[in-house]
């Protein structure tokens, strides 16, 4: 049973470009969480999704950021018109049920130049 | 609650000693707590969890203690090894907050040989 898979592991984008981060949850997991982490800091919640539904997006900026978790395929975190301040590690976690242990992927390190 | 932009506190221990990492949580309604270990460049790794109806849980070399009266969580690592060097985060889940997994600020554990 493969763990949570995130790709790409590293992503470099120029200011103004779009960044697409992918997350494939563990098999049988229908709950996905996205977090952002700056160096030497904790993980900041962004969005919580179930299949085809956004449950909580209170941690996600209203502009430029969007997330989806379609019926088929991975969850996508999209950042449009990236700025230098978007540079961070973005982690995805999945769980089989709400309120149970969540397993993390290895993250995508986004660098905006 | 949400982690904030603080530099991580550091706990330095001698190899073979026991380590105690502490965490204060914010919401007395939290139902479920998880300790994660994060090594440099990797995603958080699940260590041990505990439900709010328990005050102690033991794993292999690790013990989690929960004190609901003072909203305090601790992780004890027995016979600390160099491989235990990492950043440790506590996380809480509140069912009345949509089962969102919220992280504390983290502690860096450094093991001296």
CSV table of C-alpha atoms in Angstrom, one decimal:
chain,number,residue,atom,x,y,z
A,1,UNK,CA,0.0,0.0,0.0
A,2,UNK,CA,1.8,3.1,-1.2
A,3,UNK,CA,1.8,6.1,1.0
A,4,UNK,CA,0.6,9.6,0.1
A,5,UNK,CA,2.2,10.6,-3.1
A,6,UNK,CA,3.0,14.2,-3.9
A,7,UNK,CA,4.4,15.5,-7.1
A,8,UNK,CA,6.5,17.2,-8.1
A,9,UNK,CA,8.9,17.1,-5.2
A,10,UNK,CA,10.4,20.4,-6.3
A,11,UNK,CA,8.8,23.1,-8.4
A,12,UNK,CA,10.4,26.3,-9.6
A,13,UNK,CA,8.1,29.0,-11.1
A,14,UNK,CA,8.7,32.6,-12.2
A,15,UNK,CA,6.6,35.3,-10.7
A,16,UNK,CA,3.2,35.4,-12.5
A,17,UNK,CA,3.2,31.8,-13.5
A,18,UNK,CA,0.8,29.1,-12.3
A,19,UNK,CA,1.8,26.3,-9.9
A,20,UNK,CA,0.0,23.0,-9.8
A,21,UNK,CA,0.7,20.7,-6.9
A,22,UNK,CA,-0.7,17.1,-7.0
A,23,UNK,CA,-1.5,14.8,-4.2
A,24,UNK,CA,-2.6,11.1,-4.5
A,25,UNK,CA,-4.0,10.0,-1.2
A,26,UNK,CA,-3.4,6.5,0.3
A,27,UNK,CA,-5.7,3.8,-1.1
A,28,UNK,CA,-9.1,3.9,0.5
A,29,UNK,CA,-8.6,7.4,1.9
A,30,UNK,CA,-11.2,9.9,0.8
A,31,UNK,CA,-10.2,12.8,3.0
A,32,UNK,CA,-7.4,15.1,2.0
A,33,UNK,CA,-5.8,18.0,3.8
A,34,UNK,CA,-3.3,20.6,2.4
A,35,UNK,CA,-0.8,22.4,4.6
A,36,UNK,CA,1.9,25.0,4.0
A,37,UNK,CA,5.2,25.2,5.9
A,38,UNK,CA,7.8,27.9,5.9
A,39,UNK,CA,11.4,27.0,7.0
A,40,UNK,CA,11.7,26.6,10.8
A,41,UNK,CA,7.9,27.0,11.3
A,42,UNK,CA,5.0,24.7,11.9
A,43,UNK,CA,2.4,23.5,9.4
A,44,UNK,CA,-0.4,25.9,8.6
A,45,UNK,CA,-3.7,24.5,7.5
A,46,UNK,CA,-5.0,25.6,4.1
A,47,UNK,CA,-7.9,23.4,3.0
A,48,UNK,CA,-9.7,20.1,3.8
A,49,UNK,CA,-11.4,18.2,1.0
A,50,UNK,CA,-13.4,15.1,0.6
A,51,UNK,CA,-14.1,13.5,-2.8
A,52,UNK,CA,-15.6,16.3,-5.0
A,53,UNK,CA,-16.3,18.5,-2.0
A,54,UNK,CA,-14.4,21.3,-0.2
A,55,UNK,CA,-15.2,20.9,3.5
A,56,UNK,CA,-13.1,23.7,5.0
A,57,UNK,CA,-11.0,26.3,3.1
A,58,UNK,CA,-10.6,28.7,5.9
A,59,UNK,CA,-6.8,28.6,5.7
A,60,UNK,CA,-6.6,29.3,2.1
A,61,UNK,CA,-6.2,32.8,0.6
A,62,UNK,CA,-9.3,33.9,-1.2
A,63,UNK,CA,-7.4,35.0,-4.3
A,64,UNK,CA,-5.1,33.0,-6.5
A,65,UNK,CA,-5.4,29.8,-4.5
A,66,UNK,CA,-7.8,27.0,-5.3
A,67,UNK,CA,-8.1,23.3,-4.5
A,68,UNK,CA,-10.0,20.4,-5.9
A,69,UNK,CA,-10.4,16.7,-5.2
A,70,UNK,CA,-12.2,15.1,-8.2
A,71,UNK,CA,-14.0,11.8,-8.2
A,72,UNK,CA,-11.1,10.4,-10.2
A,73,UNK,CA,-7.5,11.4,-10.0
A,74,UNK,CA,-5.4,13.3,-7.5
A,75,UNK,CA,-6.2,16.3,-5.4
A,76,UNK,CA,-4.8,19.5,-7.0
A,77,UNK,CA,-3.7,22.7,-5.2
A,78,UNK,CA,-3.4,25.4,-7.8
A,79,UNK,CA,-1.7,28.7,-7.2
A,80,UNK,CA,-2.2,31.3,-10.0
A,81,UNK,CA,0.1,34.3,-10.6
A,82,UNK,CA,2.6,33.1,-8.1
A,83,UNK,CA,4.6,35.7,-6.0
A,84,UNK,CA,7.8,35.2,-4.1
A,85,UNK,CA,5.9,35.0,-0.8
A,86,UNK,CA,4.3,31.7,-2.1
A,87,UNK,CA,7.7,30.0,-1.8
A,88,UNK,CA,7.2,27.3,0.8
A,89,UNK,CA,6.8,23.5,1.3
A,90,UNK,CA,3.3,22.3,0.6
A,91,UNK,CA,2.2,19.1,2.3
A,92,UNK,CA,-0.8,16.9,1.7
A,93,UNK,CA,-2.2,14.5,4.2
A,94,UNK,CA,-4.9,11.9,3.8
A,95,UNK,CA,-7.1,9.9,6.2
A,96,UNK,CA,-9.8,7.2,5.7
A,97,UNK,CA,-12.3,8.9,8.0
A,98,UNK,CA,-12.6,12.3,9.6
A,99,UNK,CA,-11.1,12.5,13.0
A,100,UNK,CA,-8.6,9.7,12.5
A,101,UNK,CA,-4.9,9.6,11.9
A,102,UNK,CA,-3.7,11.5,8.9
A,103,UNK,CA,-0.7,10.4,6.9
A,104,UNK,CA,1.5,12.9,5.1
A,105,UNK,CA,3.2,13.0,1.8
A,106,UNK,CA,6.8,14.1,1.3
A,107,UNK,CA,5.7,17.6,0.2
A,108,UNK,CA,6.3,19.8,-2.8
A,109,UNK,CA,8.9,22.5,-2.4
A,110,UNK,CA,7.8,25.5,-4.4
A,111,UNK,CA,10.4,28.2,-5.2
A,112,UNK,CA,9.2,31.4,-6.9
A,113,UNK,CA,12.0,33.2,-8.7
B,1,UNK,CA,-4.6,26.5,17.6
B,2,UNK,CA,-2.8,27.4,14.4
B,3,UNK,CA,0.9,27.5,14.5
B,4,UNK,CA,2.4,30.9,14.2
B,5,UNK,CA,5.6,32.2,12.8
B,6,UNK,CA,8.0,31.4,15.7
B,7,UNK,CA,11.4,29.9,15.6
B,8,UNK,CA,11.3,26.4,16.9
B,9,UNK,CA,12.4,25.8,20.5
B,10,UNK,CA,15.2,23.2,20.8
B,11,UNK,CA,15.6,20.3,23.2
B,12,UNK,CA,19.1,18.9,23.4
B,13,UNK,CA,19.6,15.5,25.1
B,14,UNK,CA,22.4,12.9,25.5
B,15,UNK,CA,22.0,9.7,23.6
B,16,UNK,CA,20.5,7.1,25.9
B,17,UNK,CA,18.7,9.6,28.1
B,18,UNK,CA,14.9,10.0,28.1
B,19,UNK,CA,13.3,13.0,26.3
B,20,UNK,CA,10.2,14.8,27.1
B,21,UNK,CA,8.6,17.1,24.6
B,22,UNK,CA,5.7,19.2,25.7
B,23,UNK,CA,2.7,20.8,23.9
B,24,UNK,CA,-0.1,23.1,25.1
B,25,UNK,CA,-3.3,22.9,23.1
B,26,UNK,CA,-5.9,25.6,22.9
B,27,UNK,CA,-9.3,24.1,22.8
B,28,UNK,CA,-10.8,22.0,25.6
B,29,UNK,CA,-13.2,20.6,23.0
B,30,UNK,CA,-10.4,18.8,21.1
B,31,UNK,CA,-11.2,15.1,20.7
B,32,UNK,CA,-8.1,13.5,19.4
B,33,UNK,CA,-4.3,14.3,19.5
B,34,UNK,CA,-1.4,13.1,17.3
B,35,UNK,CA,2.3,13.4,17.6
B,36,UNK,CA,4.3,13.7,14.4
B,37,UNK,CA,8.0,13.6,13.8
B,38,UNK,CA,9.4,15.6,10.9
B,39,UNK,CA,13.0,15.0,9.6
B,40,UNK,CA,14.7,17.5,7.5
B,41,UNK,CA,13.3,17.6,4.0
B,42,UNK,CA,10.6,15.1,4.7
B,43,UNK,CA,6.9,15.1,5.5
B,44,UNK,CA,5.6,14.7,9.0
B,45,UNK,CA,5.5,11.0,10.1
B,46,UNK,CA,2.8,9.7,12.5
B,47,UNK,CA,4.3,8.6,15.8
B,48,UNK,CA,1.4,8.0,18.3
B,49,UNK,CA,-2.1,9.2,19.0
B,50,UNK,CA,-4.4,9.5,21.9
B,51,UNK,CA,-8.1,10.2,22.3
B,52,UNK,CA,-9.5,12.7,24.8
B,53,UNK,CA,-11.1,9.9,26.9
B,54,UNK,CA,-7.6,8.6,27.7
B,55,UNK,CA,-4.7,10.1,29.7
B,56,UNK,CA,-1.9,7.8,28.7
B,57,UNK,CA,-0.9,5.7,25.8
B,58,UNK,CA,2.3,3.8,25.2
B,59,UNK,CA,4.0,2.7,22.0
B,60,UNK,CA,7.4,1.3,21.2
B,61,UNK,CA,9.8,3.6,23.2
B,62,UNK,CA,7.2,6.4,23.2
B,63,UNK,CA,4.5,7.4,25.6
B,64,UNK,CA,2.0,10.2,25.2
B,65,UNK,CA,0.4,11.8,28.3
B,66,UNK,CA,-2.7,13.9,28.1
B,67,UNK,CA,-3.7,16.3,30.9
B,68,UNK,CA,-7.0,17.8,30.0
B,69,UNK,CA,-7.2,19.9,33.1
B,70,UNK,CA,-4.4,22.1,32.0
B,71,UNK,CA,-4.7,21.3,28.3
B,72,UNK,CA,-1.2,19.8,28.1
B,73,UNK,CA,0.2,17.0,26.0
B,74,UNK,CA,3.6,15.4,26.3
B,75,UNK,CA,5.6,12.9,24.3
B,76,UNK,CA,8.2,10.9,26.2
B,77,UNK,CA,10.9,9.1,24.3
B,78,UNK,CA,12.8,6.4,26.2
B,79,UNK,CA,16.5,5.8,25.5
B,80,UNK,CA,16.8,8.5,22.9
B,81,UNK,CA,18.8,7.6,19.9
B,82,UNK,CA,20.5,9.8,17.2
B,83,UNK,CA,17.8,8.7,14.8
B,84,UNK,CA,15.2,10.5,17.0
B,85,UNK,CA,16.7,13.9,16.1
B,86,UNK,CA,13.9,15.7,14.3
B,87,UNK,CA,11.2,18.3,14.8
B,88,UNK,CA,8.2,17.0,16.7
B,89,UNK,CA,4.7,18.5,16.3
B,90,UNK,CA,1.6,17.9,18.3
B,91,UNK,CA,-1.7,18.1,16.4
B,92,UNK,CA,-5.3,18.2,17.6
B,93,UNK,CA,-8.6,17.4,16.0
B,94,UNK,CA,-11.8,19.0,17.0
B,95,UNK,CA,-15.0,17.4,15.7
B,96,UNK,CA,-16.8,20.7,16.1
B,97,UNK,CA,-14.3,22.3,13.8
B,98,UNK,CA,-14.9,20.0,10.9
B,99,UNK,CA,-12.3,17.5,12.0
B,100,UNK,CA,-9.6,19.8,10.9
B,101,UNK,CA,-6.1,18.7,12.0
B,102,UNK,CA,-4.5,21.7,13.7
B,103,UNK,CA,-0.8,21.8,14.5
B,104,UNK,CA,1.1,23.2,17.4
B,105,UNK,CA,4.4,25.1,17.0
B,106,UNK,CA,6.9,22.2,17.1
B,107,UNK,CA,10.0,21.4,19.1
B,108,UNK,CA,13.4,20.5,17.6
B,109,UNK,CA,15.0,17.5,19.3
B,110,UNK,CA,18.8,17.2,19.0
B,111,UNK,CA,20.5,14.1,20.3
B,112,UNK,CA,24.1,14.3,21.2
B,113,UNK,CA,26.2,11.1,20.8
